[in-house]
Coordinates of C-alpha atoms in Angstrom, one line a residue:
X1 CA -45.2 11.4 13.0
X2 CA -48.4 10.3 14.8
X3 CA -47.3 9.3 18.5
X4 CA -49.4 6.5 19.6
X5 CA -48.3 2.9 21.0
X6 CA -50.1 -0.3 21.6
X7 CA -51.0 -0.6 24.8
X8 CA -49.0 -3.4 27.0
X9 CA -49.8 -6.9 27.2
X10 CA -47.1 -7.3 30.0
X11 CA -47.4 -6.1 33.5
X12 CA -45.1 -5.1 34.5
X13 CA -43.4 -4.1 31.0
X14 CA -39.7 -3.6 31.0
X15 CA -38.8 -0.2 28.9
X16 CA -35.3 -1.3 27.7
X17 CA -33.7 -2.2 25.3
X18 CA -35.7 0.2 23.5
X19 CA -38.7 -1.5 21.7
X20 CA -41.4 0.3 21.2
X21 CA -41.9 4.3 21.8
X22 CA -44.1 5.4 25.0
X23 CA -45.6 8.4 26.3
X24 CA -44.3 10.0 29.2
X25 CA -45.7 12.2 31.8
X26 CA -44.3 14.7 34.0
X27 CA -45.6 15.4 38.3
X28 CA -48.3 17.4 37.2
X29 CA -49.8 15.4 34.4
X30 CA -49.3 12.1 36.7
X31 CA -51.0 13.7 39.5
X32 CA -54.1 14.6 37.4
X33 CA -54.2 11.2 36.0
X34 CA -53.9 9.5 39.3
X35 CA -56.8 11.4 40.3
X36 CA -59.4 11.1 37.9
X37 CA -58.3 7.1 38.2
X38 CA -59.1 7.3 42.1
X39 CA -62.5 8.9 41.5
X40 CA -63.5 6.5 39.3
X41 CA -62.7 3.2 42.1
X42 CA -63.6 2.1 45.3
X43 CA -61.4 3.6 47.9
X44 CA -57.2 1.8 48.2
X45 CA -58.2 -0.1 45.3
X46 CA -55.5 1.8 43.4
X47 CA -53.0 1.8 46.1
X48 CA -54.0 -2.0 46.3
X49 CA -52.9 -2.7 43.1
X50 CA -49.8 -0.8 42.9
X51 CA -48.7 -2.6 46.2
X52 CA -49.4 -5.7 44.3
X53 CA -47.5 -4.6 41.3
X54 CA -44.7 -3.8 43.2
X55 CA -44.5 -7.5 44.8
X56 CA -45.0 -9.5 42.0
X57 CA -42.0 -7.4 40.3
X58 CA -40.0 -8.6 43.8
X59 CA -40.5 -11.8 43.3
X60 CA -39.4 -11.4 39.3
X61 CA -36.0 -9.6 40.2
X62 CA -35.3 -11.4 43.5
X63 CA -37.1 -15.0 43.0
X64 CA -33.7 -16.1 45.4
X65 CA -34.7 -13.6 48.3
X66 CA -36.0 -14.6 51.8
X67 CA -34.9 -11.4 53.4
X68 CA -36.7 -8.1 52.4
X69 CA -36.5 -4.6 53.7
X70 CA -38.8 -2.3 52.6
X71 CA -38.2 1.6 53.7
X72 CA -41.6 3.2 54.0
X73 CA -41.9 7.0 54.0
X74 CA -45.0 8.8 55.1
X75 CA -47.0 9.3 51.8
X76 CA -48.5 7.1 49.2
X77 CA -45.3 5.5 48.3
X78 CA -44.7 4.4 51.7
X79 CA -48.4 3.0 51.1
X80 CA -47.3 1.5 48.6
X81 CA -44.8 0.0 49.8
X82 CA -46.5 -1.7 52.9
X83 CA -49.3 -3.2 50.5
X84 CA -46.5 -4.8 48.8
X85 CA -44.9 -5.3 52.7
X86 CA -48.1 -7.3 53.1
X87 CA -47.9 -9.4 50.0
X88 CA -44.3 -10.9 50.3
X89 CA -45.0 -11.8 54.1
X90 CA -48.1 -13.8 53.0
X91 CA -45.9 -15.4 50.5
X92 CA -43.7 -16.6 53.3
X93 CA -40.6 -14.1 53.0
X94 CA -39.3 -12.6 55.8
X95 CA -40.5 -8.8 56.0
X96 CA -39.3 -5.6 58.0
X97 CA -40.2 -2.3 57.1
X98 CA -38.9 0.7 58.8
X99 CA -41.6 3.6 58.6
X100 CA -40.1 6.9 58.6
X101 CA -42.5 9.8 59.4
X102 CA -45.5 10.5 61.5
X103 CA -47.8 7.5 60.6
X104 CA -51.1 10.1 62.4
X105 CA -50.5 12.2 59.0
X106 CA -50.4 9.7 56.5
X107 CA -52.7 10.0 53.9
X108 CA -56.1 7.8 54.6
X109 CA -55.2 4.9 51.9
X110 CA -51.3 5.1 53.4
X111 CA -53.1 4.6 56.7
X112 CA -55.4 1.9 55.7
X113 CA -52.3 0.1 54.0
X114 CA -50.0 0.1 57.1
X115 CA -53.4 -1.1 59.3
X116 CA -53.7 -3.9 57.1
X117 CA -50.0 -4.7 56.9
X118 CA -50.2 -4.3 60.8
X119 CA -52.9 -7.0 61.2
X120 CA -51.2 -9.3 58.7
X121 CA -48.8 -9.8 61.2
X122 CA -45.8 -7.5 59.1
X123 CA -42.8 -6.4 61.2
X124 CA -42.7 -2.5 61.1
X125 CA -40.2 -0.1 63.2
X126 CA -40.7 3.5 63.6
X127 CA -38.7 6.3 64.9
X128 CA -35.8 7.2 65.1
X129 CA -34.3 4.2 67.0
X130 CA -35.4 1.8 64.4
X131 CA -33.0 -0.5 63.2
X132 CA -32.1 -1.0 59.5
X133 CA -31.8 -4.5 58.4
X134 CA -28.6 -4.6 56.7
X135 CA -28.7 -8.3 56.3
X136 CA -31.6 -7.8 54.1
X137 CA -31.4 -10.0 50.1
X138 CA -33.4 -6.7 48.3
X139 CA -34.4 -3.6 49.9
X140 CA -37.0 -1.8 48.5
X141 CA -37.1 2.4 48.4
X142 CA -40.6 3.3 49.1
X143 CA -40.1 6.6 50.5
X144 CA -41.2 9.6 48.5
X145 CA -41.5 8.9 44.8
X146 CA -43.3 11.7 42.8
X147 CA -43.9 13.5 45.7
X148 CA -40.5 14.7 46.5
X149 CA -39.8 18.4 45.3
X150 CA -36.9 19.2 47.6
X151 CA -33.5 17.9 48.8
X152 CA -33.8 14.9 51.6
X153 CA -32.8 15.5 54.7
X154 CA -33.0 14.4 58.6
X155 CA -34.5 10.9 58.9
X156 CA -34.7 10.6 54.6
X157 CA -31.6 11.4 54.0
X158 CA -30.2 9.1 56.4
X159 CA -32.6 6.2 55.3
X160 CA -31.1 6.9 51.4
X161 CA -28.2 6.2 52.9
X162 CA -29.1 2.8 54.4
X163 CA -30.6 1.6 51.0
X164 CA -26.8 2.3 49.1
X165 CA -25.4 1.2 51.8
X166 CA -24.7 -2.9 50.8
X167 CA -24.7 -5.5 48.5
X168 CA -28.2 -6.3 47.8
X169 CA -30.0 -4.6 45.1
X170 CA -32.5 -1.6 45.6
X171 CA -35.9 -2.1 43.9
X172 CA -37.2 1.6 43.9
X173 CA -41.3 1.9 44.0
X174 CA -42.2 4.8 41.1
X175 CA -39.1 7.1 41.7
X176 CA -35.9 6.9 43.7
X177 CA -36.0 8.5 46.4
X178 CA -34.1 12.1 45.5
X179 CA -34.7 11.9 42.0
X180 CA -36.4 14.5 39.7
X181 CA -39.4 12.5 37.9
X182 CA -39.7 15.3 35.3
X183 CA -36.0 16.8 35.4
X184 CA -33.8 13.4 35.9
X185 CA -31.6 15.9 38.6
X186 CA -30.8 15.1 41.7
X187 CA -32.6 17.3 44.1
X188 CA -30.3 17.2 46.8
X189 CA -26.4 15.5 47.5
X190 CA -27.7 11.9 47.9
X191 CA -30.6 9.7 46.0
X192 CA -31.0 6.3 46.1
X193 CA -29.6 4.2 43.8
X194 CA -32.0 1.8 42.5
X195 CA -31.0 -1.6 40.8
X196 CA -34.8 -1.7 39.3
X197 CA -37.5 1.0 39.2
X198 CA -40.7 0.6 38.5
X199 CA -42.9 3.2 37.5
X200 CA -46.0 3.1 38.1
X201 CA -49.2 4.4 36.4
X202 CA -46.9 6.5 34.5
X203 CA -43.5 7.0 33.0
X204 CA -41.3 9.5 34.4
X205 CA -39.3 11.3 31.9
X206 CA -36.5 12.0 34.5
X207 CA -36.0 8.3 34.6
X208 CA -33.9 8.5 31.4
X209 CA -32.4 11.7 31.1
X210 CA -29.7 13.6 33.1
X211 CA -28.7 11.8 36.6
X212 CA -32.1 9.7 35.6
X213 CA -30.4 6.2 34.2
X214 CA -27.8 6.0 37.0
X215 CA -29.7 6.1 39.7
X216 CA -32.8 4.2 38.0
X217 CA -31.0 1.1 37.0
X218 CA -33.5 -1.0 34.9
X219 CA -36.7 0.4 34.2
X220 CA -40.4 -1.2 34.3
X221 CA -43.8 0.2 34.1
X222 CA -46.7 -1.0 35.4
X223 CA -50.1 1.2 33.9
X224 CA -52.3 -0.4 36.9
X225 CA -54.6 -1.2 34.1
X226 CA -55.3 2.6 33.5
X227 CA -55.3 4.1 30.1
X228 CA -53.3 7.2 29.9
X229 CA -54.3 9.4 27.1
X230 CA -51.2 9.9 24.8
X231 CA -52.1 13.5 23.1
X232 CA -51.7 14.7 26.3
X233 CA -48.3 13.3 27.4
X234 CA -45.5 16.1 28.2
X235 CA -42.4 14.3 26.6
X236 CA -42.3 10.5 24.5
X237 CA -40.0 8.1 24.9
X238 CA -38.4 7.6 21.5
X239 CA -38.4 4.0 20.1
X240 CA -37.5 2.5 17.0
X241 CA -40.7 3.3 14.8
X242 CA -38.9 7.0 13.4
X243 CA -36.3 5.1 11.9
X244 CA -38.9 2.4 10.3
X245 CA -41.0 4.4 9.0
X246 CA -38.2 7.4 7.9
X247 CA -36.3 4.9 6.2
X248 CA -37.0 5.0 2.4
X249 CA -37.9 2.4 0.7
X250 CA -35.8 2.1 -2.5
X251 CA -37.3 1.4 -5.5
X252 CA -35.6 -0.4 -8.4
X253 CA -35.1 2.7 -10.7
X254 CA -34.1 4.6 -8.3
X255 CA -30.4 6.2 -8.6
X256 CA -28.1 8.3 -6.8
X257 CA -30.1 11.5 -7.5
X258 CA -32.9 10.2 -5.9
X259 CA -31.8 10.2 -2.3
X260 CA -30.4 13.8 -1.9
X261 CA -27.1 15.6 -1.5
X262 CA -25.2 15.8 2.1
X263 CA -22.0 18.6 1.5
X264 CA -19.8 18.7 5.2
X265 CA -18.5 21.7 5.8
X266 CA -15.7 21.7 8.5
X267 CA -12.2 20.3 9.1
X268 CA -9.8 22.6 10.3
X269 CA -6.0 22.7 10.2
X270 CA -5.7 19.4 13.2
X271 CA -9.5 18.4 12.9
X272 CA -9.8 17.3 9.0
X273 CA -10.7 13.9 11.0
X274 CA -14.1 15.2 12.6
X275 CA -15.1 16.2 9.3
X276 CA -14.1 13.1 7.5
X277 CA -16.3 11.1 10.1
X278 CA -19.2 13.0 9.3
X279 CA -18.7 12.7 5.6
X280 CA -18.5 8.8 6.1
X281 CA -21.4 8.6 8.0
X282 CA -23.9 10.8 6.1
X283 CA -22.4 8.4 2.8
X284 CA -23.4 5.0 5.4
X285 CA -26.7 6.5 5.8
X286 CA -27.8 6.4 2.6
X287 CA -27.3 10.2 0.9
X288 CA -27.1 9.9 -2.6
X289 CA -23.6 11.6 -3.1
X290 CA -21.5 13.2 -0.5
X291 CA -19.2 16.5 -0.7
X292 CA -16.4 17.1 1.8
X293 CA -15.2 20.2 1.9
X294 CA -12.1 20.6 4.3
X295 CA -11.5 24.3 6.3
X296 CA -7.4 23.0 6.0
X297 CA -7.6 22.8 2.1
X298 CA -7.3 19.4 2.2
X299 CA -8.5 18.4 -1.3
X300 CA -7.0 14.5 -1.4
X301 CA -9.5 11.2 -1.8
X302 CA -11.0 9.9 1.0
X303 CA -8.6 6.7 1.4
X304 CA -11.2 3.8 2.9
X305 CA -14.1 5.8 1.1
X306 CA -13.0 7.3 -1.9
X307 CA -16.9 7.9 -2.9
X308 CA -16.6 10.9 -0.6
X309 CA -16.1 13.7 -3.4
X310 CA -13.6 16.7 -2.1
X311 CA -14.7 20.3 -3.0
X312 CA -12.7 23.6 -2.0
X313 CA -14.6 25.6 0.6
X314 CA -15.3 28.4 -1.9
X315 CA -16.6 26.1 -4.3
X316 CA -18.8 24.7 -1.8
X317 CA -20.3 28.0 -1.1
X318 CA -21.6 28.1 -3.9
X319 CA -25.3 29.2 -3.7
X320 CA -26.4 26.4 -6.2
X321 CA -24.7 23.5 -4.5
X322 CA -26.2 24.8 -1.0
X323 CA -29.4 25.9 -2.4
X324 CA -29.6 21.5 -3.0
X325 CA -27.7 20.4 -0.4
X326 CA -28.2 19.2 3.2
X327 CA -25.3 20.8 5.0
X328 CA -23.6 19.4 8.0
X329 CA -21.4 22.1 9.4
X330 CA -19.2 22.9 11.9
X331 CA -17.6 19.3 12.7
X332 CA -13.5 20.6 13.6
X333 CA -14.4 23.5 12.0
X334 CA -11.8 25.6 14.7
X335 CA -12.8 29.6 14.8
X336 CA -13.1 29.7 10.8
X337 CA -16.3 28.6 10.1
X338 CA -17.4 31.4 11.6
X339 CA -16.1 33.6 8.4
X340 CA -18.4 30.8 6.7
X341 CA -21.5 31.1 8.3
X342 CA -23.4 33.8 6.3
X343 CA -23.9 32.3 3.1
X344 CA -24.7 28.4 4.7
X345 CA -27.1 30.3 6.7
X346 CA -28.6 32.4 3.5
X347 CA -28.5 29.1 1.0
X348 CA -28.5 25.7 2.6
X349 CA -31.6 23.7 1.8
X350 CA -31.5 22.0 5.2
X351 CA -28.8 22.5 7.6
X352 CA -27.5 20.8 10.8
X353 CA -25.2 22.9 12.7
X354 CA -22.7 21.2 15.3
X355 CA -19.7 21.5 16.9
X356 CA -17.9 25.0 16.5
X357 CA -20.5 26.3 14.4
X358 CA -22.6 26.3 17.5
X359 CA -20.0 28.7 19.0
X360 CA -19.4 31.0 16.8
X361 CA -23.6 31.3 16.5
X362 CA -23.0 32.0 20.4
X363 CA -21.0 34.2 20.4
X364 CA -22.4 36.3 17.7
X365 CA -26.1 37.9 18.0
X366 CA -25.9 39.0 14.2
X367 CA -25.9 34.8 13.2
X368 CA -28.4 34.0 15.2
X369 CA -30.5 36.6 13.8
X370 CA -29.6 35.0 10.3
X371 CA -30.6 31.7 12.0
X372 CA -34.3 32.9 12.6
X373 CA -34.5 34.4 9.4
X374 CA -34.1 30.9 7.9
X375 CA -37.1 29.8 9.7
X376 CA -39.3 32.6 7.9
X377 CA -38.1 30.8 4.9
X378 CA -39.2 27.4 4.9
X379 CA -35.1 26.8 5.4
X380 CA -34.7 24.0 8.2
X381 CA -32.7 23.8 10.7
X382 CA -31.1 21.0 13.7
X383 CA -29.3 22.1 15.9
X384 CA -27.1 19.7 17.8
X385 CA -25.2 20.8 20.9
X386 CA -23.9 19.0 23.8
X387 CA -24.6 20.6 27.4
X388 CA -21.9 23.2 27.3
X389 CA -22.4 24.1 23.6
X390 CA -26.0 24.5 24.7
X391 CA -25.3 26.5 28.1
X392 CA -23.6 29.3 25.6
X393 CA -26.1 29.7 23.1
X394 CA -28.7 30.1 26.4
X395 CA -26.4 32.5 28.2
X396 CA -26.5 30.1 31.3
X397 CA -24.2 27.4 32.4
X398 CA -23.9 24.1 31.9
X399 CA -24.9 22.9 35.4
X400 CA -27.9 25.1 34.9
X401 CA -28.4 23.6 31.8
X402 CA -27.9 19.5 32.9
X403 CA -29.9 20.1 35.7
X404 CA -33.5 21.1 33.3
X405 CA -32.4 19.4 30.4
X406 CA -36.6 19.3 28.6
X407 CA -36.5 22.7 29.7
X408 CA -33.3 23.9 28.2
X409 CA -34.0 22.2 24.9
X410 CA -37.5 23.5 24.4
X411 CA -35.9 27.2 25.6
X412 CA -32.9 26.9 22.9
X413 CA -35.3 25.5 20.3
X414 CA -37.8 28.7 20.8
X415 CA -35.6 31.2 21.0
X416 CA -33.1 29.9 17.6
X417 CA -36.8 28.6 15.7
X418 CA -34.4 25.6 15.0
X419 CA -35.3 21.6 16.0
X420 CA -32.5 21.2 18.8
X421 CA -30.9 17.9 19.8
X422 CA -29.6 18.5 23.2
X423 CA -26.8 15.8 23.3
X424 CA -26.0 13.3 26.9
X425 CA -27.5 11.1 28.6
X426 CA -31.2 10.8 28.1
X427 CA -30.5 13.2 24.7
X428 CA -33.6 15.4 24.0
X429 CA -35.2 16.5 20.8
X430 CA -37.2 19.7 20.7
X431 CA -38.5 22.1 18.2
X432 CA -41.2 24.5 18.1
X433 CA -44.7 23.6 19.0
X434 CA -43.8 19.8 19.2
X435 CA -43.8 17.2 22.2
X436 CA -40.4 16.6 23.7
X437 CA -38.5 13.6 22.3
X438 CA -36.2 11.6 25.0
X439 CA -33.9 8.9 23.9
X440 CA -33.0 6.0 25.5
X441 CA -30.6 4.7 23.7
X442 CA -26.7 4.1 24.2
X443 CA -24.3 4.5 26.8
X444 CA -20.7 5.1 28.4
X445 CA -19.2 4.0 24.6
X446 CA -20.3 6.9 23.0
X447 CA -18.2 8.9 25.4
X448 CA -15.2 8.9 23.0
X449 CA -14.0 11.6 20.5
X450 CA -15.6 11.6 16.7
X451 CA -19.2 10.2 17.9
X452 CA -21.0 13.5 17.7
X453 CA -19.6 14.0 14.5
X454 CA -20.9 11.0 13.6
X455 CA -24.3 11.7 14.5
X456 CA -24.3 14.8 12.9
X457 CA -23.2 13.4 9.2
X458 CA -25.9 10.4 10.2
X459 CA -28.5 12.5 10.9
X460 CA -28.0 14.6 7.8
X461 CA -27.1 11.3 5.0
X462 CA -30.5 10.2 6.7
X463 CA -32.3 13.4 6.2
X464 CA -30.9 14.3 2.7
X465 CA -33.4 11.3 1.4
X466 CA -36.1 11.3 3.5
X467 CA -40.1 13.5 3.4
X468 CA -39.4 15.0 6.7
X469 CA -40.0 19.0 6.4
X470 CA -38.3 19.9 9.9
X471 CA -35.9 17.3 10.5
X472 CA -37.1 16.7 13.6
X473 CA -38.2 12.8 12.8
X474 CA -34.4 12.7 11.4
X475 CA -33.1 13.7 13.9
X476 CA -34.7 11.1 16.4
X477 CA -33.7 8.2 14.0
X478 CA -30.6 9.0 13.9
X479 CA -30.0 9.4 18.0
X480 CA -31.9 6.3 18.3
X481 CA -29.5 4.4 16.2
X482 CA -26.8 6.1 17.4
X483 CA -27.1 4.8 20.9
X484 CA -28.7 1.7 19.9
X485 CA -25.4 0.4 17.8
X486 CA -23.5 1.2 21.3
X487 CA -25.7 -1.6 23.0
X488 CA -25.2 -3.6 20.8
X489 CA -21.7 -3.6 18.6
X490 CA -19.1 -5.9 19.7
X491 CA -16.5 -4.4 21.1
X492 CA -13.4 -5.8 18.4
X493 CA -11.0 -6.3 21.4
X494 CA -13.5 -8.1 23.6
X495 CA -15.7 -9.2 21.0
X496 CA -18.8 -8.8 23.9
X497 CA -21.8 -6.9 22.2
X498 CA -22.3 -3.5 24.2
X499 CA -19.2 -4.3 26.5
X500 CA -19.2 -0.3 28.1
X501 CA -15.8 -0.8 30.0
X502 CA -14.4 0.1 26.6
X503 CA -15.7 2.8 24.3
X504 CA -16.4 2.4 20.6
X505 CA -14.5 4.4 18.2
X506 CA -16.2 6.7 16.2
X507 CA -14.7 4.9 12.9
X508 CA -16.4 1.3 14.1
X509 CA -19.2 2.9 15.2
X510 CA -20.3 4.2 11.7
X511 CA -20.2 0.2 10.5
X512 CA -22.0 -0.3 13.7
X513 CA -25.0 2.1 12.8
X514 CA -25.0 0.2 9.5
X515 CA -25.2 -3.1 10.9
X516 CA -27.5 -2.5 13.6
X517 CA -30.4 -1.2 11.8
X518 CA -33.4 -3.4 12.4
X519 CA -34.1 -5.1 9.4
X520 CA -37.4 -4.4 8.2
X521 CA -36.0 -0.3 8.0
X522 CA -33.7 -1.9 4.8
X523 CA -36.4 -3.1 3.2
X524 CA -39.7 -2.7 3.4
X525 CA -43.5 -3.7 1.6

């Protein structure tokens, strides 16, 4: 799929709900944008227009506020920050900042900023016996941003704790302060958590994965009228344009034949549910006939879908029905599926792998070798793990893991030759010689049992009828959707769309996938 965006008529633009996909850019890639746009204008014109940015968006999230703190830190994001300082005094609000850090070693447009912020007649304390407005109706976190590479400590650390400190909401400039802008890990104990970020320039892909969304709160970019160049982004920002353009248009003489076979392999003795919720989603997604075949021998009809068509496991390993099939395995498939995993891994057409699949391939060198063979075939294969499944295959754990989730991925996805959807907050697509996919989709509902195995039979109904040679495009559809009917699915005791106190069963949240696709994927010119 060709990644490319409009560019935004709104500044700033807010990035969710998820509309649109957008290319993100890790420290090194912003840096080098940031200074080929410096060369190119006069000197603190940049700087200028950040500060601005970050005023104007103020005034959108606060229009009631006649208090503001901002805490300034001694680089370009405090520089920011004191342009913007500037701006909402002018407009008649009542402005501190406290400056922490040397203000001699400031960078020359930081310098020029607080000068001007100075000779505007802007309160600012410094040291260490400045006092922190607590009374203060938004606070803004202008301390570090993209510069930070280290845990906070001494007078940092002590402001982060000033900004969580109270009621009124943060409004972070770029990053919050102690977050990761290419990792979405905290670097330290402490970061501030932001009510608003706005990014600016560029988007940050540790804004929406790991510890990124929870400390980010809503998310806004501002471009500062500068045209990044997308074929050189390090990661996207998934929107909704996979699943409208995967999405197959069905003609009238189309039948059931025509949009592929999905056979679900798992369902141990206990776990014939996990299966059964794959089954049941790959049949919602479209797949042109579904097979169930149950580890626990479990041969009886599907009572609410009795389309679902049983099959014994041996008959399912069949190498004809594989050799046409897109096989979703693994969902409750207990330590037996391991016996199964040679001839799926010799015969299956296309293959997504989840659950305890993804164990036994861990803990068995020989299947992973089988794995890469399938690759040398023109045999696909997605991969689907959740952080701990993930840490095993890797041989690392799963803090390790969390804490470099683009990294992990791309690592699991080029050492396996597989496209891997590292499952979690902010989940991450990778695959061989691709960019890095990043959802941002969903939330605290989908933290309930049967939703992976959902997404798995999804991912594989969707892929069983679409032109999509890797499954990677699949694959981002379908965790798109996933977390997008989570926003948005009444809750059927509340009956509030997206209510996240309670979480959506996996059962509702099949129906939920179905009736939240955006209309124009049903049916299109």
């Amino acid at each position: 799929m060709n990644l490319s965006r409009p560019r935004a008529n709104v500044r700033p633009l807010a990035l969710l709900p998820s509309s649109q996909g957008w290319p993100m850019f890790d420290a090194t890639a912003s840096r080098r944008i940031e200074q080929a746009a410096i060369a190119q204008r006069p000197a603190q014109s940049l700087m200028g227009i950040a500060g601005l940015a970050v005023a104007r968006l103020a005034l959108a999230v606060a229009p009631q506020a006649r208090r503001i703190w901002v805490a300034a830190g001694p680089g370009n994001n405090g520089g920011d920050g004191l342009v913007a300082a500037r701006h909402l005094h002018r407009h008649g609000l009542e402005v501190r900042v406290s400056l922490i850090g040397d203000a001699s070693r400031m960078p020359a447009d930081a310098r020029d900023a607080l000068a001007q912020a100075q000779q505007a007649g802007v309160w600012i304390g410094a040291g260490p016996d400045c006092p922190w407005p607590v009374d203060a109706d938004l606070r803004i976190d202008a301390l570090l941003g993209l510069g930070a590479s280290r845990a906070p400590d001494g007078a940092i650390e002590h402001a982060i704790r000033q900004l969580n400190d109270g009621k009124a909401p943060v409004l972070a400039v770029d990053l919050p302060t102690g977050l990761c802008g290419d990792s979405g890990r905290r670097l330290g104990d402490i970061a501030v958590v932001a009510a608003h970020t706005l990014s600016l320039l560029t988007l940050k892909p540790g804004l929406f994965t790991g510890q990124g969304r929870d400390h980010a709160g809503r998310i806004w970019l501002d471009e500062l009228g500068i045209d990044s160049p997308d074929q050189h982004c390090s990661s996207w920002l998934i929107g909704p344009e996979y699943l409208l353009q995967l999405t197959p248009k069905r003609n009238h003489a189309q039948h059931k034949g025509s949009f592929g076979d999905v056979l679900v392999l798992g369902g141990a003795p206990g776990m014939g549910g996990a299966a059964m919720l794959a089954a049941r989603a790959a049949l919602t997604a479209g797949a042109g006939r579904v097979y169930l075949a149950r580890i626990d021998e479990d041969l009886s009809p599907d009572p609410a879908r009795p389309e679902l068509m049983p099959r014994s496991v041996p008959s399912a390993l069949a190498p004809d029905l594989l050799s046409r099939s897109t096989v979703v395995c693994g969902c409750g498939g207990g330590h037996g599926i391991e016996a199964l995993l040679p001839p799926v891994l010799e015969h299956a057409a296309r293959l997504v792998i989840d659950a305890d699949a993804l164990n036994a391939l861990a803990a068995n060198p020989a299947l992973q070798g089988s794995l890469r063979d399938r690759a040398t075939r023109s045999q696909p294969t997605v991969l689907t793990p959740h952080p701990l499944e993930a840490a095993r295959l890797l041989g690392r754990s799963a803090a390790s893991v969390q804490s470099q989730r683009l990294n992990s991925a791309q690592a699991l996805a080029d050492q396996l030759h597989t496209v891997v959807v590292l499952k979690g907050s902010g989940t991450v697509i990778a695959s061989v010689g691709k960019t890095l996919l990043v959802n941002p989709t969903g939330n605290a509902r989908l933290g309930t049992a049967g939703s992976g195995d959902v997404l798995a039979g999804w991912l594989g109904g969707l892929w069983s009828q679409a032109g999509d040679p890797l499954g990677r495009d699949a694959a981002a559809a379908s965790v798109w959707l996933h977390g997008w009917a989570a926003e948005r699915a009444a809750h059927p005791a509340t009956h509030h769309a997206g209510d996240a106190r309670l979480a959506l069963r996996a059962g509702d949240l099949i129906d939920a996938m179905a009736a939240n696709m955006p209309a124009t994927a049903w049916v299109q010119p």
